[in-house]
Structures are given as C-alpha cells and as structure tokens.
Amino acid sequence: MVVKELSITLILFLSLCLSCYGTFSNLDEVNEYESCQQRYNITDTDMETEISDQMVRHFKPRLVVNVDDYGAKGLGTDDTKAFRKAWNAVCKSPISAVLIVPERKYLVKPIVFSGPCLSSITVQIKGTIEAPSDTSDWDGKNIGHWILFNGIKNLVVEGGGTIDGKGRNWWENSCKVNKSLPCTDAPTAMTFYSCVDLRVENLRMKNSQKIHLSFEDCSKVQVSYLTIIAPNTSPNTDGIHITRTGNMGLSDCTIKTGDDCISIVSGSRNIRIGNIACGPGHGISIGSLGANNSEGHVANVMVNNVKLTDTSNGVRIKTWQGGHGLVKNILFKNIAMHNVQNPIIIDQNYCDSIHPCPVQKSAVQVRNVMYKNIKGKSASDVAVRLECSSSVPCRKIVLEDIHLVSDGDVTQGLCENVIWDEVGEVFPACAS
Ligand SMILES: *[C@@H]1O[C@H](CO)[C@@H](O)[C@H](O)[C@H]1NC(C)=O
Ligand SMILES: *[C@@H]1O[C@H](CO)[C@@H](O)[C@H](O)[C@H]1NC(C)=O
Ligand SMILES: *[C@@H]1O[C@H](CO)[C@@H](O)[C@H](O)[C@H]1NC(C)=O
C-alpha cells in the first residue's frame, strides 16, 4: 500500500518536473524547449524534499464532503442547492477538502463555485452532472455559464465521471442552425475563471450548450485524460477554449465536436499541447484574433503529437482584418492528418459574420511559426494555405518535412504575403 502510494507520488512528481513550464521568446528557443527538463537540473536533494512534501500532503487529514450529505438525491430532481451548500463546506475548510459526487445522475442548474477558499480542494466527480435541458432555467441568470469555478487556488477536478450539457435545445435555437432565428449566446458547460494551480483530469464531457471547457485568466494549469463528445452538427461546441491563460499543459484528450477541438485566443502564452486525437470538428485553432479591430496576442504555443480525423481544418491560425497585435513562437509538430479539409492554414481574412467583412489595412501580425513533420491526407486540393495580410505579411514561417496529399490529380500549396523557408522534403510546395 505504502509502496504503491510512494510510486504514485513519484510519478506525480516526475510528471510535474517534466511538464517544464518555460518561457521562450524565439523560434530557436521553441526547439530547445523539448530538452528543457535537463535545464531544470534536479538534484537528488530536491527530489527527496519534494517527495517528502508530497507524502506529508498525502497523509494530511482531509475533510471529505459528499453532496448527498447536503441533501442531493441524484434522482433527476434539482440538486443545485445541495451542491452549493457542499461547496461552501469544502471552501471554508481549514484543512484540504474533497467534494465527492457519487455515481448517480445529478441535475444541477447554473451554478458558481467561488473562491477564495481556505485550503486546497479536490472535486471528485464519479457520477454524472446534468444540465437542465430547458433554456428558461437561465432566465435572469448569466447566460454565458452553466458551471463556473471562480477565483480558486489549488483546485483539482477529476473522478472519471461525466458532465452532460444537454445542449440540444440550445443548438436548435442557434442562428447558425436555423437562419431565421436571432443570434443569442449560450452557456459554456464548464468555465474556470481566474484559477491558479489547477488540475483537471479524467472526465467525460458531452453535448455542451456551447463551449465544453473554458479556461479564462488562469495560470499553472494541467489538463489531461478528457473525452469530449458532441455531434459534429452542433454549433459552437468547441472542446477546450483558452483565453488569457498562461503556463498550461494539455495532454491525452479525445475531442469530437461541432467546432474547434482546441481554440487558443488572446492573452494566452506558454501553452504546451500533446497527445490529442481530434475530429470530427474544426481542428486546432489559434484565434480568432483581432475581431472588431481589437488587439490580440498569443505567444509560445507548442502542439505536438496530434491526430486529426475528418476535420474542416488541421492546424489553423485565424485573424480578422482590422485587428492589431501579434501571434508569435508557434510550433506545430508530429501531426497526422486523415481526411482534413485545410490541413495547414493561416487565414488572415477570417470572417465569421453574417455581413461580409470590409477590406482593412491593419492586421494581427503572425511571426515565427514552424510546421514540422506534418503528414497525411488532405480532403481538398489545397493542403497548405497561408493566406496572410497584404499590409502585414507573415514572417519567419518554416515548413519542414511536410507530406500532404489529396485524392485529386494535384495537391497545392497556396502562400500569399508570406516570407517562408522550406527545410527537408516539403510537399506540396508553397506557390503564390
Ligand atoms: C547541477 O547542479 C549542481 C549542484 O548545484 C552543479 O554542481 C552542476 O554543475 C549542475 N549541472 C548543470 C548541468 O548545470
Ligand atoms: C426555425 O425557426 C422558426 C422561427 O421560430 C420556426 O418557425 C421554424 O420551424 C424553425 N425551423 C426549423 C427547421 O426548425
Ligand atoms: C463585434 O461587435 C459587434 C457590435 O458590438 C458585436 O455584435 C459582435 O458580436 C462583435 N463581434 C465579435 C466577433 O466579437
């Protein structure tokens, strides 16, 4: 038992060390990033201290709270109040606390789990948390959220359970599905806002009203072993959305939805993504950025070891005309494409609007982007499309070891307003 726990602790510690949150400011450093764990130069003494800290934490008494203790029934009746009370109990606990959601199905209406809390908290979801399917349950409430974790430090959410957004009614009322309806917002199933030292792992999410999982203004985040599934026809059901968040690792997830698998938008930096299976959906996106002439910044993103299947895009950077700011130091590598419409794409004329977007002079600058070892099948003839702004061209774009083929007679690379380099075998080659 003790041996097992010690080995778990060791693995935990090693994975923490190896996650290597670094900052890197140019492309060379991006490449170097892989070997950064060596730079940590972890000594035996460091290791012993860390392990004993972990052991102390592990064997420290913890408060265990079960939502059923606060009146949750798990019978399909409204359990919101019980969840709220149980949260208050764990949040004001002076010793670290565990909130358990047992293996039943709990109906929870829009809810906010707010910090700051007195100690670290683990939320263990073993059963299913289900949203109300009736959209009127949001009347008078913030329509942007279903489950919101707000301002919490040292939070773990895990447990192998399911978060079910019951999104069908929201999808049917979307202007993207029924063009005669007005465009309105819909809730994000689970949002982490302003959280620090956050771990989210081993959960299933399905049929969200809009985005499944959103991280906003968070730092030091580890996300892994999630399965996110919604129909490929469901509108705006992004898998994981990242905004103004830094020092984040995201790995070992399967994401099949109706919108982006992962979208990284403004203010995000030092994001490391690996071992993701994506599709159907819209692929992995940086952006959109620069909407409504806004300023957008994303820096230091590594996407490694990803498989994309039946998606509309593979790895994409999208910006609206008229914005300003910078996307820099992006590395996409070891990516397998299976039947992807736009495997490699930079779109600086992005326009997701019912009105056409006017031509504008300014744009978010795209710089230092490397595509390395990207192979597979393109569902369209244009496998590489780098469509940059004529007034603010893309700079320092590197294509290395690319092999993307379509079913058609020709496979093309279209590159406009780009300064690029090719290394190794690159097919299709860029042409303007
Ligand atoms: C690692 O740290 C030890 C002790 O601080 C030092 O002696 C050694 O030179 C370091 N090694 C490297 C590669 O920096
Ligand atoms: C679209 O919405 C209109 C207005 O509510 C409704 O009458 C129509 O039946 C809807 N169409 C579909 C296909 O659901
Ligand atoms: C741009 O601004 C308009 C008007 O305020 C708003 O309706 C629209 O949602 C904004 N677009 C984006 C993508 O933020």
Short mmCIF file of C-alpha atoms and ligand atoms in Angstrom, two decimals:
data_model
loop_
_atom_site.label_atom_id
_atom_site.label_comp_id
_atom_site.label_asym_id
_atom_site.label_seq_id
_atom_site.Cartn_x
_atom_site.Cartn_y
_atom_site.Cartn_z
CA MET A 1 0.00 0.00 0.00
CA VAL A 2 2.66 2.46 1.11
CA VAL A 3 4.89 1.32 -1.73
CA LYS A 4 2.09 1.88 -4.19
CA GLU A 5 1.40 5.35 -2.83
CA LEU A 6 5.07 6.19 -2.88
CA SER A 7 5.31 5.17 -6.50
CA ILE A 8 2.22 7.21 -7.36
CA THR A 9 3.80 10.15 -5.59
CA LEU A 10 7.00 9.62 -7.54
CA ILE A 11 5.15 9.51 -10.84
CA LEU A 12 3.24 12.65 -9.88
CA PHE A 13 6.45 14.41 -9.01
CA LEU A 14 8.20 13.33 -12.17
CA SER A 15 5.30 14.42 -14.34
CA LEU A 16 5.35 17.79 -12.61
CA CYS A 17 9.06 18.20 -13.31
CA LEU A 18 8.73 17.05 -16.87
CA SER A 19 5.90 19.38 -17.67
CA CYS A 20 8.54 22.09 -17.96
CA TYR A 21 6.70 25.34 -17.92
CA GLY A 22 9.25 27.52 -19.58
CA THR A 23 9.06 30.84 -21.26
CA PHE A 24 10.68 31.04 -24.64
CA SER A 25 10.93 34.06 -26.79
CA ASN A 26 12.12 33.00 -30.20
CA LEU A 27 11.89 30.05 -32.52
CA ASP A 28 15.27 28.58 -31.57
CA GLU A 29 14.14 28.51 -28.02
CA VAL A 30 10.95 26.81 -29.07
CA ASN A 31 13.05 23.99 -30.48
CA GLU A 32 15.16 23.92 -27.40
CA TYR A 33 12.05 23.73 -25.27
CA GLU A 34 11.92 19.95 -25.69
CA SER A 35 15.06 19.43 -23.73
CA CYS A 36 14.19 21.93 -21.05
CA GLN A 37 13.80 19.34 -18.36
CA GLN A 38 17.56 19.00 -18.45
CA ARG A 39 17.88 22.68 -17.74
CA TYR A 40 15.96 22.20 -14.51
CA ASN A 41 18.97 20.25 -13.18
CA ILE A 42 17.01 18.49 -10.50
CA THR A 43 19.29 17.15 -7.78
CA ASP A 44 18.70 14.18 -5.51
CA THR A 45 18.15 16.53 -2.58
CA ASP A 46 15.48 18.47 -4.45
CA MET A 47 13.82 15.20 -5.21
CA GLU A 48 13.84 14.00 -1.61
CA THR A 49 12.41 17.27 -0.36
CA GLU A 50 9.70 17.23 -2.98
CA ILE A 51 8.77 13.63 -2.23
CA SER A 52 8.56 14.18 1.50
CA ASP A 53 6.40 17.29 0.87
CA GLN A 54 4.12 15.21 -1.29
CA MET A 55 3.96 12.46 1.34
CA VAL A 56 3.06 14.98 4.05
CA ARG A 57 0.35 16.39 1.82
CA HIS A 58 -0.86 12.91 1.01
CA PHE A 59 -1.22 11.72 4.59
CA LYS A 60 -2.54 15.01 5.97
CA PRO A 61 -6.08 14.69 7.33
CA ARG A 62 -8.63 15.80 4.79
CA LEU A 63 -12.22 16.84 5.09
CA VAL A 64 -14.41 14.61 2.93
CA VAL A 65 -17.76 16.02 1.91
CA ASN A 66 -20.35 14.14 -0.11
CA VAL A 67 -23.03 16.14 -1.93
CA ASP A 68 -25.57 13.61 -0.61
CA ASP A 69 -24.76 14.76 2.94
CA TYR A 70 -26.25 18.12 1.95
CA GLY A 71 -29.44 16.69 0.51
CA ALA A 72 -28.52 15.87 -3.09
CA LYS A 73 -30.66 12.97 -4.31
CA GLY A 74 -29.33 12.05 -7.71
CA LEU A 75 -32.83 11.18 -8.88
CA GLY A 76 -33.30 13.79 -11.60
CA THR A 77 -34.78 16.39 -9.23
CA ASP A 78 -32.99 19.70 -8.76
CA ASP A 79 -29.80 19.17 -6.72
CA THR A 80 -28.38 22.67 -7.18
CA LYS A 81 -28.91 23.79 -3.57
CA ALA A 82 -27.13 20.73 -2.17
CA PHE A 83 -24.14 21.32 -4.46
CA ARG A 84 -23.98 24.95 -3.35
CA LYS A 85 -24.06 24.04 0.35
CA ALA A 86 -21.49 21.27 -0.09
CA TRP A 87 -19.18 23.70 -1.88
CA ASN A 88 -19.48 26.22 0.95
CA ALA A 89 -18.42 23.49 3.38
CA VAL A 90 -15.30 22.49 1.45
CA CYS A 91 -14.38 26.08 0.61
CA LYS A 92 -14.32 27.20 4.23
CA SER A 93 -12.50 24.10 5.43
CA PRO A 94 -9.14 25.00 7.05
CA ILE A 95 -7.73 21.60 6.02
CA SER A 96 -7.71 20.42 2.44
CA ALA A 97 -11.05 19.04 1.37
CA VAL A 98 -12.58 16.60 -1.07
CA LEU A 99 -16.02 17.12 -2.54
CA ILE A 100 -17.49 13.85 -3.76
CA VAL A 101 -20.20 13.49 -6.37
CA PRO A 102 -21.19 9.79 -6.19
CA GLU A 103 -22.06 7.51 -9.06
CA ARG A 104 -25.56 8.77 -9.77
CA LYS A 105 -27.04 11.40 -12.07
CA TYR A 106 -27.40 14.86 -10.53
CA LEU A 107 -29.40 17.69 -12.06
CA VAL A 108 -27.63 20.98 -11.46
CA LYS A 109 -28.85 24.38 -12.70
CA PRO A 110 -26.45 27.27 -13.43
CA ILE A 111 -24.02 27.35 -10.51
CA VAL A 112 -20.94 29.29 -9.41
CA PHE A 113 -18.29 27.68 -7.21
CA SER A 114 -16.47 30.72 -5.88
CA GLY A 115 -13.17 31.18 -4.11
CA PRO A 116 -11.03 32.19 -2.47
CA CYS A 117 -11.13 29.08 -0.29
CA LEU A 118 -9.13 28.40 2.85
CA SER A 119 -7.34 25.30 1.63
CA SER A 120 -6.80 23.11 -1.42
CA ILE A 121 -9.85 21.38 -2.85
CA THR A 122 -10.39 18.24 -4.89
CA VAL A 123 -13.72 17.81 -6.62
CA GLN A 124 -14.21 14.15 -7.38
CA ILE A 125 -16.97 13.62 -9.91
CA LYS A 126 -17.72 9.91 -10.11
CA GLY A 127 -21.28 10.13 -11.40
CA THR A 128 -22.95 12.44 -13.91
CA ILE A 129 -23.73 16.12 -13.54
CA GLU A 130 -26.51 17.01 -15.90
CA ALA A 131 -27.71 20.44 -17.04
CA PRO A 132 -31.39 21.31 -17.25
CA SER A 133 -32.47 20.93 -20.87
CA ASP A 134 -34.89 23.84 -20.60
CA THR A 135 -33.23 27.09 -21.66
CA SER A 136 -35.59 29.10 -19.40
CA ASP A 137 -33.55 27.91 -16.40
CA TRP A 138 -31.13 30.66 -17.43
CA ASP A 139 -33.78 33.41 -17.27
CA GLY A 140 -32.37 36.23 -15.17
CA LYS A 141 -29.03 34.42 -14.91
CA ASN A 142 -25.72 34.88 -16.73
CA ILE A 143 -26.36 33.06 -19.99
CA GLY A 144 -22.63 32.61 -20.57
CA HIS A 145 -22.13 29.89 -17.94
CA TRP A 146 -23.50 26.65 -16.65
CA ILE A 147 -20.81 25.53 -14.16
CA LEU A 148 -18.34 28.24 -13.20
CA PHE A 149 -15.30 27.85 -10.93
CA ASN A 150 -14.24 31.34 -9.98
CA GLY A 151 -11.05 32.59 -8.29
CA ILE A 152 -9.79 29.35 -6.72
CA LYS A 153 -6.22 28.30 -5.95
CA ASN A 154 -5.05 24.68 -5.71
CA LEU A 155 -8.06 23.05 -7.24
CA VAL A 156 -8.28 19.56 -8.72
CA VAL A 157 -11.34 18.40 -10.66
CA GLU A 158 -11.29 14.69 -11.53
CA GLY A 159 -13.08 11.44 -10.84
CA GLY A 160 -13.93 9.66 -14.10
CA GLY A 161 -17.50 10.99 -14.20
CA THR A 162 -19.48 12.84 -16.84
CA ILE A 163 -20.57 16.43 -17.41
CA ASP A 164 -23.60 16.44 -19.68
CA GLY A 165 -24.66 19.83 -21.08
CA LYS A 166 -27.92 18.53 -22.65
CA GLY A 167 -27.36 21.08 -25.38
CA ARG A 168 -29.98 20.05 -27.95
CA ASN A 169 -32.46 22.86 -27.23
CA TRP A 170 -29.68 25.43 -27.41
CA TRP A 171 -28.44 24.07 -30.73
CA GLU A 172 -31.94 24.13 -32.26
CA ASN A 173 -32.31 27.77 -31.21
CA SER A 174 -28.96 28.78 -32.68
CA CYS A 175 -28.94 31.18 -35.61
CA LYS A 176 -26.21 29.01 -37.10
CA VAL A 177 -28.65 26.09 -37.33
CA ASN A 178 -31.89 27.98 -38.07
CA LYS A 179 -31.08 31.11 -40.05
CA SER A 180 -34.49 32.68 -39.33
CA LEU A 181 -33.71 32.92 -35.59
CA PRO A 182 -31.88 35.85 -33.96
CA CYS A 183 -28.31 35.18 -32.76
CA THR A 184 -28.13 34.78 -28.98
CA ASP A 185 -25.50 33.48 -26.60
CA ALA A 186 -25.48 30.04 -24.97
CA PRO A 187 -23.74 28.74 -21.84
CA THR A 188 -20.25 27.29 -21.72
CA ALA A 189 -20.61 23.99 -19.85
CA MET A 190 -17.64 24.35 -17.53
CA THR A 191 -15.57 27.50 -17.04
CA PHE A 192 -12.52 28.04 -14.89
CA TYR A 193 -12.08 31.74 -14.31
CA SER A 194 -9.08 33.22 -12.54
CA CYS A 195 -7.83 29.92 -11.11
CA VAL A 196 -4.20 29.25 -10.21
CA ASP A 197 -2.62 25.82 -9.75
CA LEU A 198 -5.41 23.95 -11.37
CA ARG A 199 -5.59 20.34 -12.48
CA VAL A 200 -8.50 18.95 -14.49
CA GLU A 201 -8.29 15.30 -15.45
CA ASN A 202 -10.07 12.07 -16.14
CA LEU A 203 -13.53 13.35 -17.02
CA ARG A 204 -16.00 12.90 -19.85
CA MET A 205 -17.85 15.89 -21.20
CA LYS A 206 -20.68 15.73 -23.66
CA ASN A 207 -23.30 17.70 -25.55
CA SER A 208 -22.40 21.09 -24.18
CA GLN A 209 -24.72 24.02 -24.84
CA LYS A 210 -21.78 25.92 -26.40
CA ILE A 211 -18.07 25.51 -25.49
CA HIS A 212 -17.42 22.43 -23.35
CA LEU A 213 -14.50 23.60 -21.25
CA SER A 214 -13.09 27.11 -20.98
CA PHE A 215 -10.05 28.45 -19.15
CA GLU A 216 -10.02 32.21 -18.67
CA ASP A 217 -7.39 34.25 -16.83
CA CYS A 218 -5.89 31.11 -15.28
CA SER A 219 -2.28 30.11 -14.74
CA LYS A 220 -0.39 26.94 -13.90
CA VAL A 221 -2.98 24.61 -15.37
CA GLN A 222 -2.67 20.90 -16.17
CA VAL A 223 -5.40 19.23 -18.18
CA SER A 224 -5.32 15.57 -19.17
CA TYR A 225 -7.31 12.44 -19.92
CA LEU A 226 -10.53 14.10 -21.02
CA THR A 227 -13.02 12.77 -23.54
CA ILE A 228 -15.22 15.43 -25.08
CA ILE A 229 -18.01 14.44 -27.44
CA ALA A 230 -20.85 16.27 -29.20
CA PRO A 231 -22.44 15.80 -32.65
CA ASN A 232 -20.42 17.31 -35.49
CA THR A 233 -23.53 19.32 -36.44
CA SER A 234 -23.80 21.03 -33.03
CA PRO A 235 -22.97 24.75 -33.35
CA ASN A 236 -20.11 26.41 -31.42
CA THR A 237 -19.44 23.35 -29.26
CA ASP A 238 -15.67 23.90 -29.05
CA GLY A 239 -13.86 21.28 -26.98
CA ILE A 240 -11.38 23.35 -24.99
CA HIS A 241 -11.13 27.14 -25.18
CA ILE A 242 -8.18 29.01 -23.71
CA THR A 243 -8.25 32.77 -23.07
CA ARG A 244 -5.70 34.99 -21.28
CA THR A 245 -4.20 31.89 -19.70
CA GLY A 246 -0.54 31.07 -19.21
CA ASN A 247 1.64 28.12 -18.29
CA MET A 248 -0.73 25.40 -19.29
CA GLY A 249 -0.18 21.78 -20.26
CA LEU A 250 -2.91 19.92 -22.09
CA SER A 251 -2.48 16.26 -22.99
CA ASP A 252 -4.05 12.89 -23.65
CA CYS A 253 -7.51 14.01 -24.74
CA THR A 254 -10.02 12.81 -27.32
CA ILE A 255 -12.20 15.57 -28.71
CA LYS A 256 -15.05 15.11 -31.23
CA THR A 257 -17.35 18.11 -31.52
CA GLY A 258 -19.06 20.56 -33.90
CA ASP A 259 -16.46 23.33 -33.59
CA ASP A 260 -12.77 23.76 -32.74
CA CYS A 261 -11.17 20.90 -30.80
CA ILE A 262 -8.95 23.39 -29.07
CA SER A 263 -9.02 27.14 -29.54
CA ILE A 264 -6.42 29.46 -28.11
CA VAL A 265 -7.31 33.11 -28.07
CA SER A 266 -5.95 36.40 -26.90
CA GLY A 267 -3.68 36.82 -23.92
CA SER A 268 -2.61 33.16 -23.88
CA ARG A 269 1.07 32.19 -23.65
CA ASN A 270 3.23 29.19 -22.78
CA ILE A 271 0.77 26.54 -23.80
CA ARG A 272 2.02 23.01 -24.38
CA ILE A 273 -0.33 20.57 -26.08
CA GLY A 274 0.38 16.87 -26.73
CA ASN A 275 -1.25 13.53 -27.48
CA ILE A 276 -4.58 14.72 -28.74
CA ALA A 277 -7.00 12.89 -31.03
CA CYS A 278 -9.28 15.39 -32.69
CA GLY A 279 -12.21 15.07 -35.05
CA PRO A 280 -14.75 15.49 -36.30
CA GLY A 281 -14.75 19.23 -35.68
CA HIS A 282 -12.90 22.31 -36.85
CA GLY A 283 -9.39 21.33 -35.73
CA ILE A 284 -6.88 23.14 -33.57
CA SER A 285 -7.01 26.92 -33.81
CA ILE A 286 -5.04 29.85 -32.64
CA GLY A 287 -7.59 32.64 -32.84
CA SER A 288 -9.73 34.06 -33.90
CA LEU A 289 -7.94 37.26 -33.02
CA GLY A 290 -8.47 40.88 -33.93
CA ALA A 291 -12.28 40.86 -34.23
CA ASN A 292 -13.87 44.33 -34.21
CA ASN A 293 -10.46 45.98 -34.66
CA SER A 294 -9.28 44.59 -31.33
CA GLU A 295 -5.73 43.85 -30.20
CA GLY A 296 -4.75 40.19 -29.90
CA HIS A 297 -1.64 38.44 -28.58
CA VAL A 298 -0.74 34.76 -28.41
CA ALA A 299 2.81 33.55 -27.80
CA ASN A 300 4.75 30.34 -27.19
CA VAL A 301 2.46 27.52 -28.14
CA MET A 302 3.67 24.02 -28.88
CA VAL A 303 1.31 21.47 -30.41
CA ASN A 304 2.95 18.06 -30.58
CA ASN A 305 1.76 14.59 -31.49
CA VAL A 306 -1.79 15.20 -32.64
CA LYS A 307 -4.03 13.12 -34.86
CA LEU A 308 -6.75 14.94 -36.78
CA THR A 309 -9.53 12.97 -38.48
CA ASP A 310 -12.37 14.29 -40.68
CA THR A 311 -11.95 17.88 -39.54
CA SER A 312 -12.52 21.05 -41.55
CA ASN A 313 -9.12 22.41 -40.51
CA GLY A 314 -5.95 20.86 -39.17
CA VAL A 315 -3.72 23.40 -37.52
CA ARG A 316 -5.06 26.89 -38.09
CA ILE A 317 -4.21 30.48 -37.23
CA LYS A 318 -7.14 32.81 -37.88
CA THR A 319 -7.31 36.57 -37.59
CA TRP A 320 -9.87 39.16 -38.68
CA GLN A 321 -8.94 42.12 -40.82
CA GLY A 322 -8.57 45.37 -38.94
CA GLY A 323 -7.09 43.97 -35.74
CA HIS A 324 -3.61 44.52 -34.35
CA GLY A 325 -1.22 42.67 -32.05
CA LEU A 326 1.00 39.62 -32.53
CA VAL A 327 0.96 35.83 -32.80
CA LYS A 328 4.49 34.53 -32.31
CA ASN A 329 6.58 31.44 -31.49
CA ILE A 330 4.23 28.71 -32.53
CA LEU A 331 5.39 25.16 -33.17
CA PHE A 332 3.16 22.52 -34.73
CA LYS A 333 4.92 19.18 -34.98
CA ASN A 334 4.35 15.45 -35.42
CA ILE A 335 0.85 15.81 -36.74
CA ALA A 336 -1.08 13.16 -38.65
CA MET A 337 -3.92 14.31 -40.89
CA HIS A 338 -6.69 11.97 -42.02
CA ASN A 339 -9.14 13.49 -44.45
CA VAL A 340 -8.71 17.10 -43.30
CA GLN A 341 -10.10 19.93 -45.47
CA ASN A 342 -7.40 22.53 -44.71
CA PRO A 343 -4.54 20.68 -43.02
CA ILE A 344 -2.22 23.68 -42.67
CA ILE A 345 -3.86 27.07 -42.77
CA ILE A 346 -3.20 30.66 -41.81
CA ASP A 347 -6.27 32.76 -42.59
CA GLN A 348 -5.81 36.47 -42.04
CA ASN A 349 -9.10 37.25 -43.74
CA TYR A 350 -11.21 35.31 -41.28
CA CYS A 351 -14.83 36.48 -41.27
CA ASP A 352 -17.35 34.56 -39.18
CA SER A 353 -20.11 37.09 -39.63
CA ILE A 354 -23.46 37.26 -41.43
CA HIS A 355 -22.25 40.50 -43.04
CA PRO A 356 -19.24 40.45 -45.37
CA CYS A 357 -16.10 41.86 -43.74
CA PRO A 358 -14.72 45.01 -45.40
CA VAL A 359 -11.10 45.15 -46.57
CA GLN A 360 -8.94 46.79 -43.91
CA LYS A 361 -5.31 47.85 -43.67
CA SER A 362 -4.25 46.68 -40.22
CA ALA A 363 -3.92 43.07 -39.07
CA VAL A 364 -2.62 40.95 -36.22
CA GLN A 365 1.00 40.11 -37.16
CA VAL A 366 1.91 36.41 -37.47
CA ARG A 367 5.59 35.64 -36.88
CA ASN A 368 7.87 32.66 -36.05
CA VAL A 369 5.65 29.74 -36.86
CA MET A 370 7.14 26.33 -37.53
CA TYR A 371 5.35 23.36 -39.06
CA LYS A 372 7.42 20.20 -38.67
CA ASN A 373 6.71 16.58 -39.62
CA ILE A 374 3.10 17.00 -40.71
CA LYS A 375 1.84 14.17 -42.88
CA GLY A 376 -1.29 12.54 -44.19
CA LYS A 377 -4.32 13.08 -46.35
CA SER A 378 -5.91 16.35 -47.35
CA ALA A 379 -9.62 16.29 -48.20
CA SER A 380 -9.15 19.29 -50.52
CA ASP A 381 -6.63 20.03 -53.26
CA VAL A 382 -5.12 22.89 -51.31
CA ALA A 383 -3.30 21.20 -48.44
CA VAL A 384 -1.22 24.19 -47.42
CA ARG A 385 -2.90 27.57 -47.41
CA LEU A 386 -1.01 30.50 -45.94
CA GLU A 387 -3.19 33.50 -46.70
CA CYS A 388 -1.63 36.43 -44.95
CA SER A 389 -2.46 40.10 -44.86
CA SER A 390 -1.12 42.18 -47.75
CA SER A 391 -0.32 45.08 -45.42
CA VAL A 392 1.13 42.95 -42.57
CA PRO A 393 2.71 39.84 -44.18
CA CYS A 394 3.50 36.71 -42.16
CA ARG A 395 7.21 36.45 -41.35
CA LYS A 396 9.59 33.64 -40.42
CA ILE A 397 7.32 30.78 -41.33
CA VAL A 398 9.13 27.43 -41.56
CA LEU A 399 7.80 24.31 -43.27
CA GLU A 400 9.86 21.21 -42.50
CA ASP A 401 9.17 17.63 -43.56
CA ILE A 402 5.66 18.07 -44.83
CA HIS A 403 3.88 15.45 -46.89
CA LEU A 404 0.20 16.06 -47.51
CA VAL A 405 -1.65 14.56 -50.45
CA SER A 406 -5.18 14.89 -51.74
CA ASP A 407 -7.27 12.43 -53.73
CA GLY A 408 -7.28 14.80 -56.71
CA ASP A 409 -4.71 14.98 -59.52
CA VAL A 410 -2.91 17.88 -57.93
CA THR A 411 -2.16 18.88 -54.38
CA GLN A 412 -1.40 22.56 -53.97
CA GLY A 413 0.24 24.92 -51.54
CA LEU A 414 -1.06 28.48 -51.77
CA CYS A 415 1.00 31.09 -49.99
CA GLU A 416 0.17 34.77 -50.17
CA ASN A 417 2.04 37.58 -48.47
CA VAL A 418 4.33 35.21 -46.59
CA ILE A 419 8.04 35.08 -46.01
CA TRP A 420 8.76 31.38 -45.57
CA ASP A 421 11.51 28.78 -45.57
CA GLU A 422 11.33 25.15 -46.55
CA VAL A 423 13.50 22.52 -44.85
CA GLY A 424 13.76 18.85 -45.81
CA GLU A 425 11.04 17.39 -48.03
CA VAL A 426 8.09 19.70 -48.35
CA PHE A 427 5.08 18.64 -50.38
CA PRO A 428 3.10 20.45 -51.61
CA ALA A 429 5.48 23.37 -52.07
CA CYS A 430 4.25 26.90 -51.48
CA ALA A 431 3.28 28.91 -54.55
CA SER A 432 1.73 32.33 -54.79
C1 LIG B 1 23.59 20.94 -11.48
O1 LIG B 1 23.65 21.42 -10.16
C2 LIG B 1 24.80 21.03 -9.45
C3 LIG B 1 24.63 21.43 -7.98
O2 LIG B 1 24.02 22.70 -7.88
C4 LIG B 1 26.03 21.65 -10.12
O3 LIG B 1 27.21 21.28 -9.44
C5 LIG B 1 26.09 21.18 -11.54
O4 LIG B 1 27.16 21.79 -12.22
C6 LIG B 1 24.78 21.46 -12.27
N1 LIG B 1 24.80 20.84 -13.58
C7 LIG B 1 24.46 21.50 -14.68
C8 LIG B 1 24.48 20.71 -15.96
O5 LIG B 1 24.11 22.68 -14.67
C1 LIG B 2 -36.75 27.97 -37.46
O1 LIG B 2 -37.32 28.92 -36.58
C2 LIG B 2 -38.60 29.35 -36.98
C3 LIG B 2 -38.99 30.52 -36.06
O2 LIG B 2 -39.03 30.11 -34.71
C4 LIG B 2 -39.56 28.17 -36.88
O3 LIG B 2 -40.86 28.58 -37.28
C5 LIG B 2 -39.05 27.06 -37.79
O4 LIG B 2 -39.86 25.91 -37.64
C6 LIG B 2 -37.62 26.71 -37.47
N1 LIG B 2 -37.09 25.79 -38.48
C7 LIG B 2 -36.58 24.62 -38.16
C8 LIG B 2 -36.08 23.81 -39.30
O5 LIG B 2 -36.53 24.23 -37.01
C1 LIG B 3 -18.25 42.94 -32.80
O1 LIG B 3 -19.04 43.99 -32.27
C2 LIG B 3 -20.43 43.85 -32.54
C3 LIG B 3 -21.14 45.11 -32.09
O2 LIG B 3 -20.75 45.44 -30.78
C4 LIG B 3 -20.93 42.60 -31.82
O3 LIG B 3 -22.31 42.41 -32.06
C5 LIG B 3 -20.17 41.39 -32.32
O4 LIG B 3 -20.53 40.24 -31.60
C6 LIG B 3 -18.67 41.60 -32.18
N1 LIG B 3 -18.00 40.51 -32.84
C7 LIG B 3 -17.13 39.72 -32.23
C8 LIG B 3 -16.60 38.58 -33.01
O5 LIG B 3 -16.76 39.91 -31.08
#
